[in-house]
PDB file of C-alpha atoms and ligand atoms in Angstrom:
ATOM      1  CA  VAL A 150      -6.743  33.052 -93.412  1.00 96.00           C
ATOM      2  CA  PRO A 151      -3.039  32.969 -92.764  1.00 98.00           C
ATOM      3  CA  ALA A 152      -1.714  33.629 -89.251  1.00 98.00           C
ATOM      4  CA  LEU A 153       0.445  36.290 -90.723  1.00 98.00           C
ATOM      5  CA  ARG A 154       0.223  38.012 -94.005  1.00 98.00           C
ATOM      6  CA  ILE A 155       2.802  40.765 -94.935  1.00 98.00           C
ATOM      7  CA  GLN A 156       2.471  42.622 -98.160  1.00 98.00           C
ATOM      8  CA  GLN A 157       5.017  44.929 -99.746  1.00 98.00           C
ATOM      9  CA  LEU A 158       6.345  45.862 -96.341  1.00 98.00           C
ATOM     10  CA  ARG A 159       8.815  48.734 -96.278  1.00 98.00           C
ATOM     11  CA  LYS A 160      10.782  50.419 -93.435  1.00 98.00           C
ATOM     12  CA  THR A 161      13.136  53.269 -93.748  1.00 98.00           C
ATOM     13  CA  TYR A 162      14.849  54.529 -90.690  1.00 97.00           C
ATOM     14  CA  GLY A 163      15.437  58.256 -90.584  1.00 92.00           C
ATOM     15  CA  ASN A 164      15.028  58.677 -94.370  1.00 83.00           C
ATOM     16  CA  GLN A 165      18.174  56.768 -94.983  1.00 88.00           C
ATOM     17  CA  VAL A 166      18.457  53.235 -93.943  1.00 94.00           C
ATOM     18  CA  GLU A 167      16.182  50.971 -96.037  1.00 97.00           C
ATOM     19  CA  ALA A 168      15.783  48.150 -93.578  1.00 98.00           C
ATOM     20  CA  LEU A 169      12.923  46.444 -95.488  1.00 98.00           C
ATOM     21  CA  LYS A 170      12.584  46.909 -99.251  1.00 98.00           C
ATOM     22  CA  GLY A 171       9.168  45.531-100.065  1.00 98.00           C
ATOM     23  CA  VAL A 172       8.855  42.332 -98.142  1.00 98.00           C
ATOM     24  CA  SER A 173       5.860  39.994 -98.807  1.00 98.00           C
ATOM     25  CA  LEU A 174       5.154  36.705 -96.991  1.00 97.00           C
ATOM     26  CA  ASP A 175       2.451  34.363 -95.678  1.00 97.00           C
ATOM     27  CA  VAL A 176       2.736  32.183 -92.608  1.00 98.00           C
ATOM     28  CA  ALA A 177      -0.006  29.512 -92.405  1.00 98.00           C
ATOM     29  CA  GLU A 178      -1.934  28.752 -89.193  1.00 98.00           C
ATOM     30  CA  GLY A 179      -0.140  25.990 -87.316  1.00 98.00           C
ATOM     31  CA  ASP A 180       3.191  26.588 -88.988  1.00 98.00           C
ATOM     32  CA  PHE A 181       6.587  26.738 -87.382  1.00 98.00           C
ATOM     33  CA  PHE A 182       8.303  29.411 -89.451  1.00 98.00           C
ATOM     34  CA  ALA A 183      11.799  30.731 -89.466  1.00 97.00           C
ATOM     35  CA  LEU A 184      13.034  33.995 -90.776  1.00 97.00           C
ATOM     36  CA  LEU A 185      16.686  33.376 -91.432  1.00 95.00           C
ATOM     37  CA  GLY A 186      19.268  35.895 -92.229  1.00 95.00           C
ATOM     38  CA  PRO A 187      22.656  37.461 -91.237  1.00 94.00           C
ATOM     39  CA  ASN A 188      23.029  40.403 -88.962  1.00 94.00           C
ATOM     40  CA  GLY A 189      21.578  43.612 -90.293  1.00 96.00           C
ATOM     41  CA  ALA A 190      19.331  41.744 -92.815  1.00 97.00           C
ATOM     42  CA  GLY A 191      16.128  43.247 -91.357  1.00 97.00           C
ATOM     43  CA  LYS A 192      14.820  40.430 -89.188  1.00 96.00           C
ATOM     44  CA  SER A 193      14.401  42.483 -85.969  1.00 96.00           C
ATOM     45  CA  THR A 194      12.814  45.262 -88.023  1.00 97.00           C
ATOM     46  CA  LEU A 195      10.151  42.876 -89.410  1.00 97.00           C
ATOM     47  CA  ILE A 196       9.510  41.325 -86.056  1.00 96.00           C
ATOM     48  CA  GLY A 197       9.350  44.738 -84.378  1.00 96.00           C
ATOM     49  CA  ILE A 198       6.714  45.891 -86.915  1.00 98.00           C
ATOM     50  CA  VAL A 199       4.636  42.656 -86.589  1.00 97.00           C
ATOM     51  CA  SER A 200       4.729  43.163 -82.804  1.00 95.00           C
ATOM     52  CA  SER A 201       3.834  46.864 -83.092  1.00 94.00           C
ATOM     53  CA  LEU A 202       7.082  48.111 -81.448  1.00 93.00           C
ATOM     54  CA  VAL A 203       8.284  49.606 -84.765  1.00 96.00           C
ATOM     55  CA  ASN A 204       6.208  51.811 -87.223  1.00 96.00           C
ATOM     56  CA  LEU A 205       6.081  50.512 -90.766  1.00 97.00           C
ATOM     57  CA  SER A 206       6.929  52.922 -93.631  1.00 97.00           C
ATOM     58  CA  ALA A 207       4.616  51.318 -96.237  1.00 98.00           C
ATOM     59  CA  GLY A 208       2.732  48.035 -96.841  1.00 98.00           C
ATOM     60  CA  SER A 209       0.351  46.036 -94.740  1.00 98.00           C
ATOM     61  CA  VAL A 210       0.491  43.460 -91.915  1.00 98.00           C
ATOM     62  CA  GLU A 211      -2.493  41.229 -91.018  1.00 98.00           C
ATOM     63  CA  ILE A 212      -2.637  38.893 -88.020  1.00 98.00           C
ATOM     64  CA  PHE A 213      -5.250  36.248 -88.703  1.00 98.00           C
ATOM     65  CA  GLY A 214      -6.935  38.549 -91.124  1.00 98.00           C
ATOM     66  CA  THR A 215      -6.880  41.556 -88.726  1.00 98.00           C
ATOM     67  CA  ASP A 216      -5.143  44.612 -90.056  1.00 98.00           C
ATOM     68  CA  LEU A 217      -2.453  45.724 -87.623  1.00 97.00           C
ATOM     69  CA  ARG A 218      -2.776  49.401 -88.322  1.00 95.00           C
ATOM     70  CA  GLN A 219      -6.524  49.507 -88.433  1.00 97.00           C
ATOM     71  CA  GLN A 220      -7.155  47.163 -85.456  1.00 97.00           C
ATOM     72  CA  ARG A 221      -3.988  47.255 -83.461  1.00 97.00           C
ATOM     73  CA  ASP A 222      -5.357  46.121 -80.050  1.00 96.00           C
ATOM     74  CA  ALA A 223      -7.303  43.144 -81.626  1.00 97.00           C
ATOM     75  CA  ALA A 224      -4.234  42.172 -83.603  1.00 97.00           C
ATOM     76  CA  MET A 225      -1.993  42.397 -80.661  1.00 97.00           C
ATOM     77  CA  ARG A 226      -4.278  40.293 -78.510  1.00 96.00           C
ATOM     78  CA  MET A 227      -3.508  37.310 -80.772  1.00 98.00           C
ATOM     79  CA  ILE A 228       0.217  37.695 -80.412  1.00 98.00           C
ATOM     80  CA  GLY A 229       2.651  36.415 -77.758  1.00 97.00           C
ATOM     81  CA  LEU A 230       6.122  37.847 -77.646  1.00 96.00           C
ATOM     82  CA  VAL A 231       9.239  36.419 -76.189  1.00 95.00           C
ATOM     83  CA  PRO A 232      11.864  39.180 -75.644  1.00 89.00           C
ATOM     84  CA  GLN A 233      15.468  38.466 -76.173  1.00 87.00           C
ATOM     85  CA  GLU A 234      16.679  39.836 -72.892  1.00 89.00           C
ATOM     86  CA  ILE A 235      15.585  38.479 -69.631  1.00 92.00           C
ATOM     87  CA  ASN A 236      13.230  41.090 -68.356  1.00 93.00           C
ATOM     88  CA  PHE A 237      11.297  39.650 -65.462  1.00 95.00           C
ATOM     89  CA  ASN A 238      11.814  40.540 -61.780  1.00 94.00           C
ATOM     90  CA  LEU A 239      14.519  38.135 -60.621  1.00 96.00           C
ATOM     91  CA  PHE A 240      13.187  38.317 -57.028  1.00 96.00           C
ATOM     92  CA  GLU A 241       9.758  37.049 -57.937  1.00 97.00           C
ATOM     93  CA  LYS A 242       8.903  33.386 -58.183  1.00 98.00           C
ATOM     94  CA  PRO A 243       8.099  31.715 -61.536  1.00 98.00           C
ATOM     95  CA  LEU A 244       4.500  31.088 -60.562  1.00 98.00           C
ATOM     96  CA  ASP A 245       4.032  34.676 -59.570  1.00 98.00           C
ATOM     97  CA  ILE A 246       5.619  35.949 -62.648  1.00 98.00           C
ATOM     98  CA  LEU A 247       3.225  34.060 -64.821  1.00 98.00           C
ATOM     99  CA  VAL A 248       0.077  34.818 -62.707  1.00 98.00           C
ATOM    100  CA  ASN A 249       0.888  38.499 -62.487  1.00 98.00           C
ATOM    101  CA  TYR A 250       1.513  38.766 -66.184  1.00 97.00           C
ATOM    102  CA  ALA A 251      -1.780  37.046 -67.059  1.00 98.00           C
ATOM    103  CA  GLY A 252      -3.550  39.312 -64.499  1.00 98.00           C
ATOM    104  CA  PHE A 253      -2.126  42.403 -66.319  1.00 97.00           C
ATOM    105  CA  TYR A 254      -3.820  41.144 -69.490  1.00 96.00           C
ATOM    106  CA  GLY A 255      -7.114  40.598 -67.699  1.00 96.00           C
ATOM    107  CA  VAL A 256      -7.022  36.853 -67.167  1.00 97.00           C
ATOM    108  CA  PRO A 257      -8.957  35.836 -64.021  1.00 98.00           C
ATOM    109  CA  ARG A 258      -6.655  34.559 -61.203  1.00 97.00           C
ATOM    110  CA  LYS A 259      -8.197  31.148 -61.107  1.00 98.00           C
ATOM    111  CA  VAL A 260      -7.676  30.630 -64.904  1.00 98.00           C
ATOM    112  CA  ALA A 261      -4.202  32.062 -64.619  1.00 98.00           C
ATOM    113  CA  LEU A 262      -3.254  29.661 -61.820  1.00 98.00           C
ATOM    114  CA  GLU A 263      -4.389  26.652 -64.036  1.00 98.00           C
ATOM    115  CA  ARG A 264      -2.590  27.966 -67.048  1.00 98.00           C
ATOM    116  CA  ALA A 265       0.540  28.631 -64.986  1.00 98.00           C
ATOM    117  CA  GLU A 266       0.785  24.981 -64.066  1.00 98.00           C
ATOM    118  CA  VAL A 267       0.320  23.857 -67.663  1.00 97.00           C
ATOM    119  CA  GLU A 268       2.978  26.260 -68.894  1.00 97.00           C
ATOM    120  CA  LEU A 269       5.448  25.601 -66.118  1.00 98.00           C
ATOM    121  CA  ARG A 270       5.108  21.872 -66.675  1.00 97.00           C
ATOM    122  CA  ARG A 271       5.586  22.266 -70.424  1.00 96.00           C
ATOM    123  CA  ALA A 272       8.688  24.391 -69.737  1.00 96.00           C
ATOM    124  CA  HIS A 273       9.950  21.841 -67.311  1.00 95.00           C
ATOM    125  CA  LEU A 274       9.738  24.367 -64.435  1.00 97.00           C
ATOM    126  CA  TRP A 275       6.933  23.110 -62.397  1.00 97.00           C
ATOM    127  CA  GLY A 276       9.391  21.922 -59.783  1.00 97.00           C
ATOM    128  CA  LYS A 277      10.881  25.451 -59.551  1.00 97.00           C
ATOM    129  CA  ALA A 278       7.551  27.335 -59.354  1.00 97.00           C
ATOM    130  CA  GLN A 279       8.154  28.549 -55.830  1.00 97.00           C
ATOM    131  CA  MET A 280      11.849  29.390 -56.085  1.00 96.00           C
ATOM    132  CA  THR A 281      13.270  32.746 -56.427  1.00 95.00           C
ATOM    133  CA  SER A 282      13.842  33.306 -60.156  1.00 96.00           C
ATOM    134  CA  ARG A 283      17.311  34.612 -59.594  1.00 96.00           C
ATOM    135  CA  THR A 284      18.366  31.030 -58.686  1.00 96.00           C
ATOM    136  CA  LEU A 285      17.225  29.498 -62.101  1.00 96.00           C
ATOM    137  CA  SER A 286      19.808  28.536 -64.618  1.00 93.00           C
ATOM    138  CA  GLY A 287      20.150  30.496 -67.913  1.00 92.00           C
ATOM    139  CA  GLY A 288      18.048  27.948 -69.773  1.00 92.00           C
ATOM    140  CA  MET A 289      15.357  28.007 -67.236  1.00 95.00           C
ATOM    141  CA  LYS A 290      15.062  31.643 -67.253  1.00 95.00           C
ATOM    142  CA  ARG A 291      14.657  31.593 -70.988  1.00 95.00           C
ATOM    143  CA  ARG A 292      11.988  28.899 -70.894  1.00 96.00           C
ATOM    144  CA  LEU A 293      10.246  30.912 -68.211  1.00 97.00           C
ATOM    145  CA  MET A 294       9.959  33.829 -70.746  1.00 97.00           C
ATOM    146  CA  ILE A 295       8.427  31.380 -73.254  1.00 97.00           C
ATOM    147  CA  ALA A 296       6.044  30.049 -70.575  1.00 98.00           C
ATOM    148  CA  ARG A 297       5.059  33.682 -69.718  1.00 98.00           C
ATOM    149  CA  ALA A 298       4.293  34.641 -73.274  1.00 98.00           C
ATOM    150  CA  MET A 299       1.913  31.640 -73.467  1.00 98.00           C
ATOM    151  CA  MET A 300      -0.134  32.775 -70.498  1.00 98.00           C
ATOM    152  CA  THR A 301      -2.409  34.935 -72.733  1.00 98.00           C
ATOM    153  CA  ARG A 302      -3.000  32.061 -74.960  1.00 98.00           C
ATOM    154  CA  PRO A 303      -1.750  33.756 -78.138  1.00 98.00           C
ATOM    155  CA  ARG A 304      -2.473  32.093 -81.447  1.00 98.00           C
ATOM    156  CA  LEU A 305       0.796  33.415 -82.730  1.00 98.00           C
ATOM    157  CA  LEU A 306       4.075  33.218 -80.795  1.00 98.00           C
ATOM    158  CA  ILE A 307       6.893  35.437 -81.954  1.00 98.00           C
ATOM    159  CA  LEU A 308      10.582  35.136 -80.896  1.00 96.00           C
ATOM    160  CA  ASP A 309      13.300  37.340 -82.101  1.00 93.00           C
ATOM    161  CA  GLU A 310      16.593  35.397 -81.999  1.00 92.00           C
ATOM    162  CA  PRO A 311      15.403  33.454 -78.952  1.00 91.00           C
ATOM    163  CA  THR A 312      18.723  31.514 -78.671  1.00 88.00           C
ATOM    164  CA  ALA A 313      21.172  34.198 -79.545  1.00 84.00           C
ATOM    165  CA  GLY A 314      24.388  33.701 -77.469  1.00 82.00           C
ATOM    166  CA  VAL A 315      23.210  30.770 -75.456  1.00 87.00           C
ATOM    167  CA  ASP A 316      24.989  27.369 -75.546  1.00 88.00           C
ATOM    168  CA  ILE A 317      23.764  24.347 -77.235  1.00 89.00           C
ATOM    169  CA  GLU A 318      22.291  22.574 -74.181  1.00 88.00           C
ATOM    170  CA  ILE A 319      20.165  25.639 -73.324  1.00 90.00           C
ATOM    171  CA  ARG A 320      19.158  25.906 -76.991  1.00 91.00           C
ATOM    172  CA  ARG A 321      17.857  22.278 -77.010  1.00 91.00           C
ATOM    173  CA  GLY A 322      15.768  22.748 -73.990  1.00 91.00           C
ATOM    174  CA  MET A 323      14.144  25.816 -75.557  1.00 93.00           C
ATOM    175  CA  TRP A 324      13.583  23.929 -78.735  1.00 94.00           C
ATOM    176  CA  ASP A 325      11.842  21.092 -77.006  1.00 94.00           C
ATOM    177  CA  THR A 326       9.510  23.591 -75.273  1.00 95.00           C
ATOM    178  CA  LEU A 327       8.815  25.443 -78.478  1.00 97.00           C
ATOM    179  CA  ARG A 328       8.068  22.255 -80.327  1.00 96.00           C
ATOM    180  CA  GLU A 329       5.512  21.306 -77.685  1.00 96.00           C
ATOM    181  CA  ILE A 330       3.822  24.628 -77.978  1.00 97.00           C
ATOM    182  CA  ASN A 331       3.718  24.318 -81.771  1.00 98.00           C
ATOM    183  CA  ASP A 332       2.426  20.634 -81.595  1.00 97.00           C
ATOM    184  CA  ALA A 333      -0.404  21.840 -79.258  1.00 97.00           C
ATOM    185  CA  GLY A 334      -1.456  24.192 -82.169  1.00 97.00           C
ATOM    186  CA  THR A 335       0.118  27.673 -81.650  1.00 98.00           C
ATOM    187  CA  THR A 336       1.779  29.118 -84.825  1.00 98.00           C
ATOM    188  CA  ILE A 337       5.415  30.039 -84.101  1.00 98.00           C
ATOM    189  CA  ILE A 338       7.589  32.451 -85.952  1.00 98.00           C
ATOM    190  CA  LEU A 339      11.183  32.932 -85.000  1.00 97.00           C
ATOM    191  CA  THR A 340      14.142  34.761 -86.401  1.00 95.00           C
ATOM    192  CA  THR A 341      17.556  33.311 -86.318  1.00 92.00           C
ATOM    193  CA  HIS A 342      20.926  33.364 -87.864  1.00 89.00           C
ATOM    194  CA  TYR A 343      21.573  29.774 -87.150  1.00 88.00           C
ATOM    195  CA  LEU A 344      20.682  27.569 -90.225  1.00 90.00           C
ATOM    196  CA  GLU A 345      20.918  24.576 -87.788  1.00 89.00           C
ATOM    197  CA  GLU A 346      18.116  25.997 -85.651  1.00 90.00           C
ATOM    198  CA  ALA A 347      15.786  26.657 -88.533  1.00 92.00           C
ATOM    199  CA  GLU A 348      16.628  23.158 -89.826  1.00 92.00           C
ATOM    200  CA  HIS A 349      15.827  21.524 -86.528  1.00 90.00           C
ATOM    201  CA  LEU A 350      12.574  23.344 -85.736  1.00 93.00           C
ATOM    202  CA  CYS A 351      10.912  24.791 -88.695  1.00 96.00           C
ATOM    203  CA  ARG A 352       8.642  23.623 -91.494  1.00 96.00           C
ATOM    204  CA  ASN A 353       8.882  26.632 -93.547  1.00 97.00           C
ATOM    205  CA  LEU A 354      11.240  29.479 -93.879  1.00 96.00           C
ATOM    206  CA  ALA A 355      12.151  32.718 -95.546  1.00 97.00           C
ATOM    207  CA  ILE A 356      15.765  33.852 -95.991  1.00 96.00           C
ATOM    208  CA  ILE A 357      16.200  37.616 -95.769  1.00 97.00           C
ATOM    209  CA  ASP A 358      19.206  39.613 -96.765  1.00 97.00           C
ATOM    210  CA  HIS A 359      19.615  43.388 -97.084  1.00 97.00           C
ATOM    211  CA  GLY A 360      15.915  43.928 -96.483  1.00 98.00           C
ATOM    212  CA  SER A 361      14.661  41.569 -99.190  1.00 98.00           C
ATOM    213  CA  ILE A 362      13.316  38.048 -99.141  1.00 97.00           C
ATOM    214  CA  ILE A 363      15.722  36.069-101.410  1.00 96.00           C
ATOM    215  CA  ALA A 364      14.197  32.566-100.953  1.00 94.00           C
ATOM    216  CA  GLN A 365      10.918  31.246 -99.326  1.00 95.00           C
ATOM    217  CA  GLY A 366       9.375  27.812 -98.991  1.00 95.00           C
ATOM    218  CA  PRO A 367       9.353  24.506 -97.186  1.00 96.00           C
ATOM    219  CA  MET A 368      12.578  23.787 -95.277  1.00 92.00           C
ATOM    220  CA  ARG A 369      13.257  20.534 -97.109  1.00 89.00           C
ATOM    221  CA  THR A 370      12.982  22.225-100.542  1.00 91.00           C
ATOM    222  CA  LEU A 371      15.161  25.130 -99.640  1.00 86.00           C
ATOM    223  CA  LEU A 372      17.801  23.014 -97.826  1.00 80.00           C
ATOM    224  CA  SER A 373      18.330  20.951-101.030  1.00 82.00           C
ATOM    225  CA  ARG A 374      19.171  24.157-102.821  1.00 75.00           C
ATOM    226  CA  LEU A 375      21.612  25.548-100.335  1.00 68.00           C
TER     227      LEU A 375
HETATM  228  P1  LIG B  12      18.729  42.036 -88.197  1.00 56.70           P
HETATM  229  O1  LIG B  12      17.668  41.904 -87.021  1.00 56.70           O
HETATM  230  O2  LIG B  12      18.613  41.132 -89.305  1.00 56.70           O
HETATM  231  O3  LIG B  12      20.081  41.980 -87.606  1.00 56.70           O
HETATM  232  P2  LIG B  12      17.804  44.715 -88.146  1.00 56.70           P
HETATM  233  O4  LIG B  12      16.395  44.811 -88.480  1.00 56.70           O
HETATM  234  O5  LIG B  12      18.214  44.894 -86.789  1.00 56.70           O
HETATM  235  O6  LIG B  12      18.508  43.442 -88.731  1.00 56.70           O
HETATM  236  O7  LIG B  12      18.521  45.929 -89.002  1.00 56.70           O
HETATM  237  C1  LIG B  12      18.249  46.120 -90.373  1.00 56.70           C
HETATM  238  C2  LIG B  12      18.996  47.431 -90.895  1.00 56.70           C
HETATM  239  O8  LIG B  12      18.341  48.474 -90.276  1.00 56.70           O
HETATM  240  C3  LIG B  12      20.454  47.498 -90.404  1.00 56.70           C
HETATM  241  O9  LIG B  12      21.084  48.238 -91.407  1.00 56.70           O
HETATM  242  C4  LIG B  12      20.352  48.289 -89.197  1.00 56.70           C
HETATM  243  O10 LIG B  12      21.639  49.032 -88.999  1.00 56.70           O
HETATM  244  C5  LIG B  12      19.242  49.187 -89.419  1.00 56.70           C
HETATM  245  N1  LIG B  12      18.549  49.677 -88.194  1.00 56.70           N
HETATM  246  C6  LIG B  12      17.968  48.869 -87.335  1.00 56.70           C
HETATM  247  N2  LIG B  12      17.382  49.652 -86.373  1.00 56.70           N
HETATM  248  C7  LIG B  12      17.551  50.889 -86.628  1.00 56.70           C
HETATM  249  C8  LIG B  12      17.261  52.120 -85.986  1.00 56.70           C
HETATM  250  N3  LIG B  12      16.620  52.144 -84.883  1.00 56.70           N
HETATM  251  N4  LIG B  12      17.641  53.222 -86.643  1.00 56.70           N
HETATM  252  C9  LIG B  12      18.430  53.233 -87.756  1.00 56.70           C
HETATM  253  N5  LIG B  12      18.795  52.084 -88.404  1.00 56.70           N
HETATM  254  C10 LIG B  12      18.332  50.967 -87.860  1.00 56.70           C
HETATM  255  P1  LIG B  13      20.692  24.661 -68.057  1.00 56.70           P
HETATM  256  O1  LIG B  13      19.882  25.773 -68.235  1.00 56.70           O
HETATM  257  O2  LIG B  13      21.738  24.743 -67.013  1.00 56.70           O
HETATM  258  O3  LIG B  13      21.148  24.035 -69.320  1.00 56.70           O
HETATM  259  P2  LIG B  13      18.286  23.222 -67.988  1.00 56.70           P
HETATM  260  O4  LIG B  13      17.333  23.956 -67.131  1.00 56.70           O
HETATM  261  O5  LIG B  13      18.249  23.363 -69.425  1.00 56.70           O
HETATM  262  O6  LIG B  13      19.746  23.571 -67.411  1.00 56.70           O
HETATM  263  O7  LIG B  13      18.205  21.626 -67.563  1.00 56.70           O
HETATM  264  C1  LIG B  13      18.023  21.187 -66.261  1.00 56.70           C
HETATM  265  C2  LIG B  13      17.689  19.724 -66.449  1.00 56.70           C
HETATM  266  O8  LIG B  13      16.369  19.550 -66.988  1.00 56.70           O
HETATM  267  C3  LIG B  13      18.622  18.922 -67.282  1.00 56.70           C
HETATM  268  O9  LIG B  13      18.733  17.606 -66.782  1.00 56.70           O
HETATM  269  C4  LIG B  13      17.902  18.748 -68.599  1.00 56.70           C
HETATM  270  O10 LIG B  13      18.256  17.595 -69.279  1.00 56.70           O
HETATM  271  C5  LIG B  13      16.425  18.785 -68.159  1.00 56.70           C
HETATM  272  N1  LIG B  13      15.643  19.368 -69.208  1.00 56.70           N
HETATM  273  C6  LIG B  13      15.786  20.676 -69.637  1.00 56.70           C
HETATM  274  N2  LIG B  13      14.952  20.973 -70.588  1.00 56.70           N
HETATM  275  C7  LIG B  13      14.225  19.828 -70.819  1.00 56.70           C
HETATM  276  C8  LIG B  13      13.152  19.452 -71.701  1.00 56.70           C
HETATM  277  N3  LIG B  13      12.647  20.395 -72.579  1.00 56.70           N
HETATM  278  N4  LIG B  13      12.693  18.220 -71.656  1.00 56.70           N
HETATM  279  C9  LIG B  13      13.210  17.371 -70.832  1.00 56.70           C
HETATM  280  N5  LIG B  13      14.199  17.621 -69.954  1.00 56.70           N
HETATM  281  C10 LIG B  13      14.736  18.852 -69.986  1.00 56.70           C
END
């Protein structure tokens, strides 16, 4: 089964704005998938629906074969979400942020501590585990959010414009961490309006514009057509 299957997805905000006009797409397990499109294309709406933050108007969403509306909790347990805005407590230490987050989702403390070390190392933050998060650089804070999302061992990691508004050095650090996570087997979907980002990271992509998918396929095939 695909990691994500979206069929004929529609979203109308307040009976007027048609943000998604019948979007269908499949993301295979293990893929690193980009949803590329300009501002207002419908990317955040699509990600919002998949992560259960936005209600869909019509169509269906399945996460590893589990219908999002029929089995919301089971579907959500397979998803890790990296928010765009830094939303952890800046006075907590990275290690505590990760362990407390895992605890909230029912991960036993001993397991959480082991996972936290794995994730902090992967995000190149192990050396900062006991510092106040406030003192981390912008790039470190963003990698900490990726590490945190991995604490529940999601099969599908979702990021909405993870690098919007950050400089190239910070973006590269995030790209490295995401690549390692994908190499270890987690399916990743991200939205972006940077073609360069999709090109560097992703195997497959869909291009969305005005609420419709206008192209979809392997990165190489699509790039040769742009
Ligand atoms: P993107 O993430 O690609 O920039 P969005 O999904 O945010 O696109 O927006 C798609 C369309 O839906 C835009 O026309 C936007 O103005 C509209 N939209 C997004 N969120 C809302 C909302 N909460 N209420 C009304 N319209 C919205
Ligand atoms: P900033 O956020 O200020 O750009 P970073 O936290 O990204 O700083 O980088 C701090 C140091 O860690 C730099 O020397 C950088 O090269 C290194 N670094 C950052 N990310 C990675 C990574 N994914 N792999 C290896 N080294 C990294």
